[in-house]
PDB file of N, CA and C in Angstrom:
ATOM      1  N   UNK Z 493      -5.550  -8.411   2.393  1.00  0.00           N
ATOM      2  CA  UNK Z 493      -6.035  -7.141   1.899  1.00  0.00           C
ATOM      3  C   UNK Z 493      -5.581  -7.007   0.448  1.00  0.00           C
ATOM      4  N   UNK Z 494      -6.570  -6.428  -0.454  1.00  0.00           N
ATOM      5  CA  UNK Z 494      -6.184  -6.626  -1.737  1.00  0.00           C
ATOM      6  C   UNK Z 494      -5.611  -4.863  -1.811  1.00  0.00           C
ATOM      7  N   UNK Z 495      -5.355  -4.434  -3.130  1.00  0.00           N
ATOM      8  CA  UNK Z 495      -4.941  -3.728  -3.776  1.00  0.00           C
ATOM      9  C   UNK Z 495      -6.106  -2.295  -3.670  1.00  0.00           C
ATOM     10  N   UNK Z 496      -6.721  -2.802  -4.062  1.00  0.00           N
ATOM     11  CA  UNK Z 496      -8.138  -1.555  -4.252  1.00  0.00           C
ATOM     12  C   UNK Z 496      -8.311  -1.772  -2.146  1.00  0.00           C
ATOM     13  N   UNK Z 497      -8.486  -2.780  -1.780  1.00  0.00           N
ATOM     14  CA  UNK Z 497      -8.788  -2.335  -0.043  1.00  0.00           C
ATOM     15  C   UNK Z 497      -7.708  -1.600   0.296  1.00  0.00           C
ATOM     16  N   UNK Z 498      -6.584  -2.121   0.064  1.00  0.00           N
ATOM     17  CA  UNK Z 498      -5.216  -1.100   0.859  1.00  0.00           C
ATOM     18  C   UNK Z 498      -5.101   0.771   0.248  1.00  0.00           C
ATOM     19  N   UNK Z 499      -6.010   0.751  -0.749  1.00  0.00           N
ATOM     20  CA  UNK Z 499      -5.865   2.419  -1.612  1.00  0.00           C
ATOM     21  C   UNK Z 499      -7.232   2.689  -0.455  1.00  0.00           C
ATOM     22  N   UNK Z 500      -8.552   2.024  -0.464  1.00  0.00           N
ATOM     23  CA  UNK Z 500      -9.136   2.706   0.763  1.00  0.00           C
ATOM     24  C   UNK Z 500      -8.864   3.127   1.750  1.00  0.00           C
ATOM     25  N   UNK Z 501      -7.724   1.599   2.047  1.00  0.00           N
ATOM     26  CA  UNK Z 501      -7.734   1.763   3.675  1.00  0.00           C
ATOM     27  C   UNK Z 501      -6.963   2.929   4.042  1.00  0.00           C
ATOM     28  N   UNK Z 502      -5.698   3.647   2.597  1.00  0.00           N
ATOM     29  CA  UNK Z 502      -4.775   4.620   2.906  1.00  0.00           C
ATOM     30  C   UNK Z 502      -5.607   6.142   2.810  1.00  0.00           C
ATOM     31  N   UNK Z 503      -7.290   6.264   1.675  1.00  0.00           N
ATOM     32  CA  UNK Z 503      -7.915   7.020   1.737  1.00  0.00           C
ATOM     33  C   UNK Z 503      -8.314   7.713   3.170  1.00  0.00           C
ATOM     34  N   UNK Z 504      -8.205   6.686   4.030  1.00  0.00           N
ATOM     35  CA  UNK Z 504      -8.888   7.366   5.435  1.00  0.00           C
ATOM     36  C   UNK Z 504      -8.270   8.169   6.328  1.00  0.00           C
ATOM     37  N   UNK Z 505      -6.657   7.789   5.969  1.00  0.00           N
ATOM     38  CA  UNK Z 505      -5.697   8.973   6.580  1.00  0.00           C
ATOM     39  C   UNK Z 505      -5.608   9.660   5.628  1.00  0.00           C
ATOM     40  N   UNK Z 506      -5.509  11.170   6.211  1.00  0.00           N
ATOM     41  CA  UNK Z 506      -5.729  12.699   5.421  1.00  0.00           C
ATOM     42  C   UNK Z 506      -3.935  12.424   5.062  1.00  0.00           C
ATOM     43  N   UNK Z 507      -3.213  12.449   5.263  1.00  0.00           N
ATOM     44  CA  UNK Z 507      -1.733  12.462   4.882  1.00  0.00           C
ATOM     45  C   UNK Z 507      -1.363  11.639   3.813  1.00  0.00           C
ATOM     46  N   UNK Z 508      -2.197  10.417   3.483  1.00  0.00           N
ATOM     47  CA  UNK Z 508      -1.601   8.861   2.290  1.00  0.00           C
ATOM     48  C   UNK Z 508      -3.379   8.875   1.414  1.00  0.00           C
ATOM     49  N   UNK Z 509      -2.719   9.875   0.829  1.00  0.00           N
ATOM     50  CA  UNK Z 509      -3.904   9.851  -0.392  1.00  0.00           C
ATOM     51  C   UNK Z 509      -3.242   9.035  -2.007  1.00  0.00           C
ATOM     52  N   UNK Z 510      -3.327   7.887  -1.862  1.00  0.00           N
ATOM     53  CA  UNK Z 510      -3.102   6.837  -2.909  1.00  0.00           C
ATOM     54  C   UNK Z 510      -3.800   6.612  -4.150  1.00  0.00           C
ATOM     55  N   UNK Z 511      -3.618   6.701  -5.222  1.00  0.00           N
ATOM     56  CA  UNK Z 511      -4.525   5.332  -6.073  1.00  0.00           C
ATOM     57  C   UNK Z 511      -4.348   3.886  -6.377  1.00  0.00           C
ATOM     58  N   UNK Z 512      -5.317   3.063  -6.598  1.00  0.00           N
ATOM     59  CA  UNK Z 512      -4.227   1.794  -6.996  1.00  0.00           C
ATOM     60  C   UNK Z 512      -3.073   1.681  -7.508  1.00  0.00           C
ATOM     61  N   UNK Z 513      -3.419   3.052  -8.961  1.00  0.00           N
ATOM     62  CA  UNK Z 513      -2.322   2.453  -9.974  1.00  0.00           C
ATOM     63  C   UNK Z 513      -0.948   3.098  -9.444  1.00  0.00           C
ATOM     64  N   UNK Z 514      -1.027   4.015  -7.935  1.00  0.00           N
ATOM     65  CA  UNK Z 514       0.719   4.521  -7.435  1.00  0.00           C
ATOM     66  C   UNK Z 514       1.029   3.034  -6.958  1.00  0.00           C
ATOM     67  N   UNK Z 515      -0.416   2.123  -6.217  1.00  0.00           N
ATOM     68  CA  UNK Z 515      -0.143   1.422  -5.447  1.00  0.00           C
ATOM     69  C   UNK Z 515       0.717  -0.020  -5.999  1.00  0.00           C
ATOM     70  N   UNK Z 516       0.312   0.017  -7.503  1.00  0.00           N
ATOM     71  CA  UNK Z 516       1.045  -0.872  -8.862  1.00  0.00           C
ATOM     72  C   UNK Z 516       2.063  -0.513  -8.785  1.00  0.00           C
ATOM     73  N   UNK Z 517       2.467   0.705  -8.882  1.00  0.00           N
ATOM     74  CA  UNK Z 517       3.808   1.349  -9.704  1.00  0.00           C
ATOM     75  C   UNK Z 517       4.505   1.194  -8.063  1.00  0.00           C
ATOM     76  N   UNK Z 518       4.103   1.213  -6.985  1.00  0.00           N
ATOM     77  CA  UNK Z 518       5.371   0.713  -5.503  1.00  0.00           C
ATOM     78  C   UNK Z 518       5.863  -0.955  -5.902  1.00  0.00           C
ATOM     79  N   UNK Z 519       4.443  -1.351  -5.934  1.00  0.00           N
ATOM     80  CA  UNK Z 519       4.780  -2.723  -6.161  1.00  0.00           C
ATOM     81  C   UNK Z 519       5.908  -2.881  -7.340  1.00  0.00           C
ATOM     82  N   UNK Z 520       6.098  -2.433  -8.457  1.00  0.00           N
ATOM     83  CA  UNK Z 520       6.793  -2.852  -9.419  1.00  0.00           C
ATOM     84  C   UNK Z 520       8.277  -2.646  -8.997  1.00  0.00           C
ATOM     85  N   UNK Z 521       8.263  -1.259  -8.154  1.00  0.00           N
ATOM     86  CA  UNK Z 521       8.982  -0.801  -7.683  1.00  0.00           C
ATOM     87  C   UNK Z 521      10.056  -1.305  -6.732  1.00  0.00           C
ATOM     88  N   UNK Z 522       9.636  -2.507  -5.657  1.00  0.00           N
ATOM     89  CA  UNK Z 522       9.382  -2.994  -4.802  1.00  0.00           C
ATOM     90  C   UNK Z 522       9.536  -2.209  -3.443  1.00  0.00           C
ATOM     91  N   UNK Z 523       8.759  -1.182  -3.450  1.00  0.00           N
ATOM     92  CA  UNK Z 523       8.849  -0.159  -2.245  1.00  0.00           C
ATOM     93  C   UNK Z 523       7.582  -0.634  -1.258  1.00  0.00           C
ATOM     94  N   UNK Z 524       6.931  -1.573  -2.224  1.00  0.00           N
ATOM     95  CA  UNK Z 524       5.906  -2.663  -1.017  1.00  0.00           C
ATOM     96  C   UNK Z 524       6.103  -3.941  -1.289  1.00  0.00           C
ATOM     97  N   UNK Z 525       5.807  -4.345  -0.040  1.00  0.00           N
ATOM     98  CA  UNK Z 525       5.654  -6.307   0.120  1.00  0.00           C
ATOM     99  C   UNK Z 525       4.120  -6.508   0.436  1.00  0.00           C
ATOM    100  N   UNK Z 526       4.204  -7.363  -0.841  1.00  0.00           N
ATOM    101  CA  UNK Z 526       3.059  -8.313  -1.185  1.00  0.00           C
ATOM    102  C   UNK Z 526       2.625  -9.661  -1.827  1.00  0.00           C
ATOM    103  N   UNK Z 527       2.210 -10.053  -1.543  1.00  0.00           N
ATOM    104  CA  UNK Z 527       2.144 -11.897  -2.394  1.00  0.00           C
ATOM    105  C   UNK Z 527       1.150 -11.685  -3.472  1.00  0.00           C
ATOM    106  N   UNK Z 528       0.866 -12.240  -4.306  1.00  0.00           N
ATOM    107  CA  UNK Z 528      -0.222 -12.470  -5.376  1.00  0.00           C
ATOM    108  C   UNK Z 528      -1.341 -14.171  -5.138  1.00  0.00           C
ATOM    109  N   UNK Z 529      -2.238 -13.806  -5.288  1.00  0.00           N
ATOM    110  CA  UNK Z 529      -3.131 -15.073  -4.938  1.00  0.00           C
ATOM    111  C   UNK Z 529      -3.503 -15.049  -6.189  1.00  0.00           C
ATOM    112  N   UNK Z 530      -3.725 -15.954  -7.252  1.00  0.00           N
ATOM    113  CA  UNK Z 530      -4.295 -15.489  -8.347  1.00  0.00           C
ATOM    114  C   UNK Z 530      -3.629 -14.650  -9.220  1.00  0.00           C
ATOM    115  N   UNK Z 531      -4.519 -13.490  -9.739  1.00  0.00           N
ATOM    116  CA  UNK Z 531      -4.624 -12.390 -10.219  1.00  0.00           C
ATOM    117  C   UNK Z 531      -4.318 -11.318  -8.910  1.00  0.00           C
ATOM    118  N   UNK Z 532      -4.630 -11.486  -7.768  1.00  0.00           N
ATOM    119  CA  UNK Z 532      -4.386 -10.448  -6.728  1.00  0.00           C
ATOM    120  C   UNK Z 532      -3.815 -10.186  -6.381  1.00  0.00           C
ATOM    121  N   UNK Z 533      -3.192  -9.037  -6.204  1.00  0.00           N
ATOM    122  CA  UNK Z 533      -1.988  -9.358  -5.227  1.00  0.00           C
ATOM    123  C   UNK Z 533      -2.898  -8.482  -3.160  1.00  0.00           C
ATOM    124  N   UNK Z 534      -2.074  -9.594  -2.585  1.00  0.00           N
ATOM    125  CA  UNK Z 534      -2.638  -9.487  -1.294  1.00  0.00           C
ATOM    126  C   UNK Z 534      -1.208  -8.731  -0.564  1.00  0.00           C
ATOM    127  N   UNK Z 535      -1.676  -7.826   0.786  1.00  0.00           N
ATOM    128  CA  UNK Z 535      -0.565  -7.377   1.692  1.00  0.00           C
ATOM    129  C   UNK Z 535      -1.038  -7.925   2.899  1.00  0.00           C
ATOM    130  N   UNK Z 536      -0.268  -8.289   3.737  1.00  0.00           N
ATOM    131  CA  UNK Z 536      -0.636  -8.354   5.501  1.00  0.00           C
ATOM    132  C   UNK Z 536      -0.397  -7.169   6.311  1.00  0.00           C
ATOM    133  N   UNK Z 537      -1.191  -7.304   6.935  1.00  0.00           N
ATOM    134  CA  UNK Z 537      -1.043  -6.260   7.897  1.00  0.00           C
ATOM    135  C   UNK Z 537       0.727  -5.844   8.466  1.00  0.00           C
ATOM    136  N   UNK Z 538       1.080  -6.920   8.843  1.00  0.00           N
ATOM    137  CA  UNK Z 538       2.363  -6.293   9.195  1.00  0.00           C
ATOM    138  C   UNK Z 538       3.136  -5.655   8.190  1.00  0.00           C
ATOM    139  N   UNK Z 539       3.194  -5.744   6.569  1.00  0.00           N
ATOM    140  CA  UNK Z 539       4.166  -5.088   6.026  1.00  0.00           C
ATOM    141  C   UNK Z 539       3.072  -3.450   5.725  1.00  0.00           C
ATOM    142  N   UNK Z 540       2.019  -4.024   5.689  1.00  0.00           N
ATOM    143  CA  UNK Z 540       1.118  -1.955   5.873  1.00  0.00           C
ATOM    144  C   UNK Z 540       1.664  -1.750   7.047  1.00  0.00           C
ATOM    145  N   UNK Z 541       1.652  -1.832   7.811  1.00  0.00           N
ATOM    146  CA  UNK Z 541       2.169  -1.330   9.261  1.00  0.00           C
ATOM    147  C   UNK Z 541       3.652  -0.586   9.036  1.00  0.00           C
ATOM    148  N   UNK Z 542       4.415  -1.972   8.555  1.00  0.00           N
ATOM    149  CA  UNK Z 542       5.702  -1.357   8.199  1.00  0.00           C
ATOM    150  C   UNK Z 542       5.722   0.038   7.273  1.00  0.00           C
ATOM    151  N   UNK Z 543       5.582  -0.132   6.117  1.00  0.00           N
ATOM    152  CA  UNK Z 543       5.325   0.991   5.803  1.00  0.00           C
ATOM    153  C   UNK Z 543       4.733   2.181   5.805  1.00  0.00           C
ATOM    154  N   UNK Z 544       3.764   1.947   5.966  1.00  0.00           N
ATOM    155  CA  UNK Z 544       2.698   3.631   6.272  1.00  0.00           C
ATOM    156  C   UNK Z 544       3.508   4.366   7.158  1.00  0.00           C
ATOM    157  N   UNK Z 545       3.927   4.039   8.525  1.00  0.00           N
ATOM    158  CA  UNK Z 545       4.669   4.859   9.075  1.00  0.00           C
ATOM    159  C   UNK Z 545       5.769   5.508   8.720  1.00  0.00           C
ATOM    160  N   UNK Z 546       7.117   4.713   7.704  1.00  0.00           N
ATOM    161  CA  UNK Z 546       8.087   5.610   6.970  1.00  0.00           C
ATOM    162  C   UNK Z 546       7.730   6.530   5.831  1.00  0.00           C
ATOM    163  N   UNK Z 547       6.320   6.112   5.251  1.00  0.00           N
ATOM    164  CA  UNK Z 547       5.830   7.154   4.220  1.00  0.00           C
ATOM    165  C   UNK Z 547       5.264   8.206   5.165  1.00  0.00           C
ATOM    166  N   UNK Z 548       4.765   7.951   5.736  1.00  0.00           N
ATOM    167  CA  UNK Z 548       4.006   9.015   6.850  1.00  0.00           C
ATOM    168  C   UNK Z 548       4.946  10.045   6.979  1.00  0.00           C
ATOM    169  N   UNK Z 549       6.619   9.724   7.871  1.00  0.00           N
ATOM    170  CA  UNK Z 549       7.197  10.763   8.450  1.00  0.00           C
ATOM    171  C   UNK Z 549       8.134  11.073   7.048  1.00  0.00           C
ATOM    172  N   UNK Z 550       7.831  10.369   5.673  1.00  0.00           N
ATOM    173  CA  UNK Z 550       8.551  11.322   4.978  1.00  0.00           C
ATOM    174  C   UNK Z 550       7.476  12.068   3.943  1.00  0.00           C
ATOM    175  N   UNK Z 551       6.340  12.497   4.495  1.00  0.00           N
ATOM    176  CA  UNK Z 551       5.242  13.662   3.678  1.00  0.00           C
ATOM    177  C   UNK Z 551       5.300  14.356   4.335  1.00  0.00           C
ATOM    178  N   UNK Z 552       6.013  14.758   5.702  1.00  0.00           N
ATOM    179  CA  UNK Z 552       5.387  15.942   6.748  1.00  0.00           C
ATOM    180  C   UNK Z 552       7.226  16.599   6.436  1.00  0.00           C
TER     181      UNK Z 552
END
C-alpha cells in the first residue's frame, strides 16, 4: 500500500481523517513503519493494523 492508498484507506473511517503530507511528517517522525520501493514508500497491512487502533483510542 502506497502513501496516497493508506491517506484513502484512513479517509473511510470518520475518526482518521489524514493527508499524505501528516502521513510524510509520521513517517519522518517514525510514528509509522514503512519500507520505500523506489521513490515509494510502501506499508503492510500488519503495521496499519498496528497502528490505526492506538491512534484510534487516542482521538476519542
Amino acid at each position: 500500500m502506497t502513501v496516497g492508498e493508506f491517506a484513502d484507506f484512513l479517509r473511510l473511517h470518520p475518526a482518521m481523517r489524514l493527508h499524505s503530507s501528516t502521513i510524510y511528517r509520521l513517517l519522518r517522525q517514525g510514528k509509522l513503519r514503512a519500507f520505500k520501493v523506489g521513490s515509494d514508500w510502501c506499508f503492510s497491512r500488519e503495521a496499519i493494523d498496528r497502528w490505526c487502533p492506538i491512534e484510534l483510542k487516542t482521538k476519542h
